[in-house]
């Protein structure tokens, strides 16, 4: 299990896509963290290379969900939801709870997370 994240979300190199393809072809599960922060075309290129996606709970805080995120969910490429809770923050807990309720329509997200973590080898 590898988590792939750029230091600067705007600094996205096409070489990352090739590296992700190599890792996925080698049997690794690559998860692009904070996928909602990247340009849609970059996320789609990573998906095409075999990467799975992690989204933050705050992504689901709005009344509507952006079209790209709906597509990623319906294509079953989202495999993790992050809380972004770094310290005691009541609002963050509420966002996470709300996101989990919205994601009940996509039960595969939680089952895929469980599969990935149960098969992860920690080094």
C-alpha positions as CSV (number, residue, x, y, z in Angstrom):
1,X,0.0,0.0,0.0
2,X,1.4,3.4,-1.0
3,X,-0.1,6.8,-0.6
4,X,0.8,9.3,-3.3
5,X,0.7,13.0,-2.6
6,X,2.3,15.9,-4.3
7,X,3.8,18.6,-2.0
8,X,2.2,21.4,-3.9
9,X,-1.2,20.6,-5.5
10,X,-0.6,22.9,-8.4
11,X,2.8,21.4,-9.0
12,X,1.7,18.3,-10.9
13,X,4.1,16.6,-13.3
14,X,3.1,14.2,-16.0
15,X,5.9,11.9,-14.8
16,X,3.9,11.2,-11.7
17,X,1.3,9.4,-13.9
18,X,3.9,7.2,-15.4
19,X,5.4,6.4,-11.9
20,X,1.9,5.5,-10.7
21,X,1.3,3.3,-13.7
22,X,4.6,1.4,-13.0
23,X,3.6,0.9,-9.3
24,X,0.1,-0.3,-10.2
25,X,1.5,-2.6,-12.8
26,X,3.8,-4.0,-10.1
27,X,0.9,-4.9,-7.9
28,X,0.9,-1.9,-5.6
29,X,-2.3,-0.1,-4.6
30,X,-1.7,3.6,-5.1
31,X,-4.1,6.0,-3.4
32,X,-4.1,9.6,-4.4
33,X,-4.7,11.6,-1.2
34,X,-6.8,14.7,-1.2
35,X,-7.9,14.0,-4.8
36,X,-10.5,16.8,-4.6
37,X,-7.7,19.4,-4.4
38,X,-6.1,18.5,-7.8
39,X,-7.3,19.6,-11.2
40,X,-9.9,17.1,-12.5
41,X,-7.8,16.2,-15.6
42,X,-4.8,15.3,-13.4
43,X,-7.0,13.1,-11.2
44,X,-8.4,11.4,-14.2
45,X,-4.9,10.8,-15.6
46,X,-4.0,9.1,-12.3
47,X,-7.2,7.1,-12.4
48,X,-6.4,6.0,-15.9
49,X,-2.9,4.9,-14.6
50,X,-4.6,2.7,-12.0
51,X,-4.6,5.0,-8.9
52,X,-7.5,4.9,-6.4
53,X,-8.7,8.0,-4.7
54,X,-9.1,9.4,-1.1
55,X,-11.4,12.4,-0.6
56,X,-11.8,14.5,2.5
57,X,-15.1,14.7,4.4
58,X,-15.2,18.4,3.8
59,X,-15.8,17.6,0.1
60,X,-19.3,16.4,1.0
61,X,-20.1,19.4,3.3
62,X,-21.9,21.3,0.6
63,X,-25.5,21.0,-0.6
64,X,-24.3,19.6,-3.9
65,X,-21.5,17.3,-4.9
66,X,-19.3,18.4,-7.8
67,X,-19.8,16.3,-11.0
68,X,-16.3,15.0,-11.2
69,X,-16.6,13.6,-7.6
70,X,-19.9,12.0,-8.5
71,X,-18.3,10.3,-11.5
72,X,-15.3,9.1,-9.4
73,X,-17.8,7.6,-6.9
74,X,-19.9,6.0,-9.5
75,X,-16.8,4.5,-11.2
76,X,-15.9,3.1,-7.8
77,X,-12.4,4.8,-7.7
78,X,-12.9,6.4,-4.3
79,X,-11.6,4.0,-1.7
80,X,-11.1,6.2,1.3
81,X,-12.6,9.1,3.1
82,X,-10.4,11.3,5.3
83,X,-11.6,13.3,8.3
84,X,-8.9,16.0,8.2
85,X,-9.3,16.1,12.0
86,X,-5.9,17.1,13.3
87,X,-7.0,18.3,16.7
88,X,-10.2,18.7,18.7
89,X,-12.5,20.3,16.2
90,X,-16.3,19.9,16.6
91,X,-17.0,21.1,13.0
92,X,-14.6,18.6,11.5
93,X,-16.3,15.7,13.4
94,X,-19.7,16.9,12.1
95,X,-18.4,17.1,8.5
96,X,-17.0,13.6,8.8
97,X,-20.3,12.3,10.2
98,X,-22.2,14.0,7.4
99,X,-19.9,12.6,4.8
100,X,-20.3,9.1,6.1
101,X,-24.1,9.4,5.8
102,X,-23.9,10.7,2.3
103,X,-21.5,7.9,1.4
104,X,-24.0,5.3,2.6
105,X,-25.2,5.3,-1.0
106,X,-21.7,4.1,-2.0
107,X,-21.0,1.2,0.5
108,X,-18.1,0.0,-1.6
109,X,-16.0,2.9,-0.3
110,X,-15.9,1.5,3.2
111,X,-15.4,-2.1,2.1
112,X,-12.6,-1.1,-0.3
113,X,-10.9,0.8,2.5
114,X,-11.1,-2.2,4.7
115,X,-9.7,-4.5,2.0
116,X,-6.8,-2.1,1.4
117,X,-5.9,-1.7,5.0
118,X,-6.3,-5.4,5.9
119,X,-3.9,-6.3,3.1
120,X,-1.4,-3.5,3.8
121,X,2.1,-4.4,4.8
122,X,3.7,-1.9,7.2
123,X,7.4,-1.5,6.8
